[in-house]
CSV table of C-alpha atoms and ligand atoms in Angstrom, one decimal:
chain,number,residue,atom,x,y,z
A,4,UNK,CA,127.7,89.3,95.3
A,5,UNK,CA,129.6,91.8,97.4
A,6,UNK,CA,131.1,90.7,100.7
A,7,UNK,CA,129.4,91.8,103.9
A,8,UNK,CA,131.6,93.3,106.7
A,9,UNK,CA,129.9,92.0,109.8
A,10,UNK,CA,132.1,94.0,112.2
A,11,UNK,CA,131.0,97.2,110.6
A,12,UNK,CA,127.3,96.1,110.4
A,13,UNK,CA,127.2,95.2,114.1
A,14,UNK,CA,128.8,98.5,115.0
A,15,UNK,CA,126.5,100.5,112.8
A,16,UNK,CA,123.4,98.8,113.9
A,17,UNK,CA,123.8,98.8,117.7
A,18,UNK,CA,120.6,100.7,118.1
A,19,UNK,CA,118.6,98.0,116.3
A,20,UNK,CA,120.2,95.2,118.3
A,21,UNK,CA,119.6,97.1,121.6
A,22,UNK,CA,116.0,98.0,120.6
A,23,UNK,CA,115.0,94.5,119.7
A,24,UNK,CA,116.6,93.1,122.9
A,25,UNK,CA,114.9,95.7,125.1
A,26,UNK,CA,111.5,95.7,123.4
A,27,UNK,CA,111.2,91.9,123.3
A,28,UNK,CA,112.9,91.5,126.7
A,29,UNK,CA,115.0,88.7,125.3
A,30,UNK,CA,118.7,88.0,125.7
A,31,UNK,CA,119.3,87.8,122.0
A,32,UNK,CA,123.1,87.5,122.3
A,33,UNK,CA,122.7,84.3,124.3
A,34,UNK,CA,121.6,82.3,121.3
A,35,UNK,CA,124.4,79.9,120.2
A,36,UNK,CA,122.6,78.8,117.0
A,37,UNK,CA,121.8,75.2,118.1
A,38,UNK,CA,118.8,75.2,115.8
A,39,UNK,CA,116.4,73.5,118.2
A,40,UNK,CA,113.9,76.3,117.7
A,41,UNK,CA,113.8,75.7,113.9
A,42,UNK,CA,113.6,72.0,114.3
A,43,UNK,CA,110.4,72.3,116.2
A,44,UNK,CA,108.8,75.1,114.3
A,45,UNK,CA,105.7,73.9,112.4
A,46,UNK,CA,105.9,76.5,109.7
A,47,UNK,CA,109.7,76.7,109.2
A,48,UNK,CA,109.5,75.1,105.8
A,49,UNK,CA,107.3,78.0,104.6
A,50,UNK,CA,109.7,80.6,105.8
A,51,UNK,CA,112.3,82.4,103.8
A,52,UNK,CA,114.7,82.4,106.8
A,53,UNK,CA,114.5,79.9,109.6
A,54,UNK,CA,113.7,81.1,113.2
A,55,UNK,CA,117.4,80.7,114.3
A,56,UNK,CA,118.5,82.7,111.2
A,57,UNK,CA,116.2,85.5,112.3
A,58,UNK,CA,117.7,85.5,115.8
A,59,UNK,CA,121.2,85.5,114.2
A,60,UNK,CA,120.2,88.5,112.0
A,61,UNK,CA,119.2,90.4,115.1
A,62,UNK,CA,122.5,89.5,116.8
A,63,UNK,CA,124.4,90.8,113.8
A,64,UNK,CA,122.3,93.9,113.3
A,65,UNK,CA,121.0,92.9,109.9
A,66,UNK,CA,118.0,95.1,110.3
A,67,UNK,CA,116.8,95.3,106.7
A,68,UNK,CA,117.1,91.6,106.1
A,69,UNK,CA,115.1,90.9,109.3
A,70,UNK,CA,112.4,93.5,108.8
A,71,UNK,CA,111.9,92.5,105.1
A,72,UNK,CA,111.7,88.8,105.7
A,73,UNK,CA,108.5,86.8,105.2
A,74,UNK,CA,109.3,84.7,108.2
A,75,UNK,CA,108.4,87.3,110.8
A,76,UNK,CA,104.8,87.3,109.3
A,77,UNK,CA,104.5,83.6,108.7
A,78,UNK,CA,105.4,82.9,112.4
A,79,UNK,CA,102.2,81.7,114.0
A,80,UNK,CA,103.3,82.7,117.6
A,81,UNK,CA,102.7,79.1,118.7
A,82,UNK,CA,105.8,79.3,121.0
A,83,UNK,CA,107.0,75.8,120.2
A,84,UNK,CA,110.5,77.3,119.5
A,85,UNK,CA,110.4,79.2,122.8
A,86,UNK,CA,109.6,76.0,124.8
A,87,UNK,CA,112.5,74.2,123.2
A,88,UNK,CA,115.2,76.9,123.5
A,89,UNK,CA,118.0,75.8,125.9
A,90,UNK,CA,119.0,79.4,126.4
A,91,UNK,CA,115.5,80.5,127.5
A,92,UNK,CA,115.0,82.8,124.6
A,93,UNK,CA,111.4,83.6,123.7
A,94,UNK,CA,111.8,83.6,119.9
A,95,UNK,CA,108.1,84.3,119.4
A,96,UNK,CA,108.5,87.6,121.2
A,97,UNK,CA,111.4,88.5,119.0
A,98,UNK,CA,109.2,87.7,115.9
A,99,UNK,CA,106.4,89.9,117.3
A,100,UNK,CA,108.8,92.7,118.0
A,101,UNK,CA,110.1,92.6,114.5
A,102,UNK,CA,106.6,92.6,113.0
A,103,UNK,CA,105.7,95.6,115.0
A,104,UNK,CA,108.9,97.4,113.9
A,105,UNK,CA,108.3,96.5,110.2
A,106,UNK,CA,104.7,97.9,110.4
A,107,UNK,CA,105.6,101.1,112.2
A,108,UNK,CA,108.5,101.8,109.8
A,109,UNK,CA,106.2,101.4,106.8
A,110,UNK,CA,108.3,98.5,105.3
A,111,UNK,CA,106.8,97.6,102.0
A,112,UNK,CA,105.6,94.1,102.4
A,113,UNK,CA,105.5,91.6,99.6
A,114,UNK,CA,103.8,88.2,98.9
A,115,UNK,CA,102.3,86.3,101.8
A,116,UNK,CA,103.7,88.8,104.3
A,117,UNK,CA,101.5,91.5,102.7
A,118,UNK,CA,98.3,89.3,102.9
A,119,UNK,CA,99.1,88.3,106.5
A,120,UNK,CA,99.5,91.9,107.6
A,121,UNK,CA,96.2,92.8,105.8
A,122,UNK,CA,94.5,90.0,107.6
A,123,UNK,CA,95.7,91.3,111.0
A,124,UNK,CA,94.5,94.8,110.1
A,125,UNK,CA,91.1,93.5,109.0
A,126,UNK,CA,90.7,91.4,112.1
A,127,UNK,CA,91.8,94.2,114.5
A,128,UNK,CA,89.6,96.9,112.8
A,129,UNK,CA,86.5,94.9,113.5
A,130,UNK,CA,87.5,94.3,117.1
A,131,UNK,CA,88.2,98.1,117.4
A,132,UNK,CA,84.8,99.0,116.0
A,133,UNK,CA,82.7,96.3,117.7
A,134,UNK,CA,84.6,95.2,120.8
A,135,UNK,CA,84.7,91.7,119.3
A,136,UNK,CA,85.3,90.0,116.0
A,137,UNK,CA,82.8,90.6,113.2
A,138,UNK,CA,83.6,87.8,110.9
A,139,UNK,CA,81.7,88.9,107.8
A,140,UNK,CA,83.1,92.5,108.0
A,141,UNK,CA,86.6,91.1,108.4
A,142,UNK,CA,86.3,88.7,105.4
A,143,UNK,CA,84.9,91.5,103.1
A,144,UNK,CA,87.5,94.0,104.2
A,145,UNK,CA,90.3,91.5,103.7
A,146,UNK,CA,89.1,90.4,100.3
A,147,UNK,CA,88.6,93.9,99.1
A,148,UNK,CA,92.0,95.1,100.2
A,149,UNK,CA,93.9,92.0,98.9
A,150,UNK,CA,91.9,92.3,95.6
A,151,UNK,CA,91.0,88.7,95.8
A,152,UNK,CA,87.3,89.4,95.8
A,153,UNK,CA,86.0,85.9,95.9
A,154,UNK,CA,88.5,84.3,98.2
A,155,UNK,CA,86.8,81.7,100.4
A,156,UNK,CA,83.4,82.9,99.1
A,157,UNK,CA,82.1,79.3,99.0
A,158,UNK,CA,83.1,78.6,102.6
A,159,UNK,CA,81.7,82.0,103.7
A,160,UNK,CA,78.4,81.3,102.0
A,161,UNK,CA,78.1,77.9,103.6
A,162,UNK,CA,78.8,79.3,107.0
A,163,UNK,CA,76.3,82.2,106.4
A,164,UNK,CA,73.5,79.8,105.4
A,165,UNK,CA,74.1,77.7,108.5
A,166,UNK,CA,73.9,80.7,110.7
A,167,UNK,CA,77.6,80.5,111.7
A,168,UNK,CA,78.3,84.1,110.7
A,169,UNK,CA,76.0,87.0,111.1
A,170,UNK,CA,75.1,89.6,108.6
A,171,UNK,CA,74.9,92.4,111.2
A,172,UNK,CA,77.8,92.8,113.7
A,173,UNK,CA,77.0,91.9,117.3
A,174,UNK,CA,78.6,94.6,119.3
A,175,UNK,CA,80.2,93.9,122.7
A,176,UNK,CA,78.6,96.2,125.3
A,177,UNK,CA,82.0,97.6,126.2
A,178,UNK,CA,83.0,98.4,122.6
A,179,UNK,CA,83.6,102.1,123.4
A,180,UNK,CA,86.2,101.1,126.0
A,181,UNK,CA,87.8,98.9,123.4
A,182,UNK,CA,88.1,101.8,120.9
A,183,UNK,CA,89.8,103.8,123.7
A,184,UNK,CA,92.3,101.0,124.3
A,185,UNK,CA,93.1,100.9,120.6
A,186,UNK,CA,93.6,104.7,120.6
A,187,UNK,CA,96.0,104.4,123.6
A,188,UNK,CA,98.0,101.7,121.9
A,189,UNK,CA,98.3,103.8,118.7
A,190,UNK,CA,99.6,106.8,120.8
A,191,UNK,CA,102.2,104.6,122.4
A,192,UNK,CA,103.2,103.1,119.0
A,193,UNK,CA,103.5,106.6,117.5
A,194,UNK,CA,105.8,107.6,120.3
A,195,UNK,CA,108.1,104.6,119.8
A,196,UNK,CA,108.5,105.2,116.0
B,19,LIG,S1,116.9,77.2,120.3
B,19,LIG,FE1,117.5,79.1,121.3
B,19,LIG,S2,119.8,78.9,121.3
B,19,LIG,FE2,119.1,77.4,119.9
B,19,LIG,S3,119.2,78.5,117.9
B,19,LIG,FE3,117.1,78.8,118.7
B,19,LIG,S4,117.2,80.7,119.8
B,19,LIG,FE4,119.3,80.1,119.5
B,20,LIG,S1,106.4,80.8,117.5
B,20,LIG,FE1,106.8,81.2,115.3
B,20,LIG,S2,108.9,80.7,115.0
B,20,LIG,FE2,108.3,79.8,117.0
B,20,LIG,S3,107.8,77.7,116.5
B,20,LIG,FE3,105.9,78.9,116.5
B,20,LIG,S4,105.7,79.5,114.3
B,20,LIG,FE4,107.8,78.8,114.6
């Protein structure tokens, strides 16, 4: 494995470090790697890099490693890490910022990260179209796109027969306003690419 010259990487990736700090509003450089965030994270064991490692990657400008990690997608945004941080760093916001960057930059996602991103899209698309979640549409869309056509079919069928999910979407009366909100967010995202 070739050696990494951190001094060069930090210098070359100042834009990335500044962008994440600014966009997330977090004093990333204040992290002193105590690891309290990781110790409290309920899903750290499923991550490829611990939450404190992700913060360190941002400090060092390791952009590719941070944006390609599974961790930023596995993070459940529960904010346990944030409440434990002695430096008042909102790690959940950093994770969210990195997810957004990865998505906008078209990073090719693999494994669980790919499924989680697909789930987000399926969820948000039904909210965009109906002004609220349409469970059946979300499930069908997610299963089709992830090519796991019968995933959770037994649970879905049981919920359907008990009337817990509807066949026809129930639109929120303000669904058109919701669609406009999504349009506006998309315009802002395109500008920040
Ligand atoms: S708890 Fe805060 S200071 Fe400690 S490693 Fe995590 S982000 Fe850094
Ligand atoms: S917000 Fe994310 S990183 Fe922080 S504790 Fe929750 S799951 Fe872990």
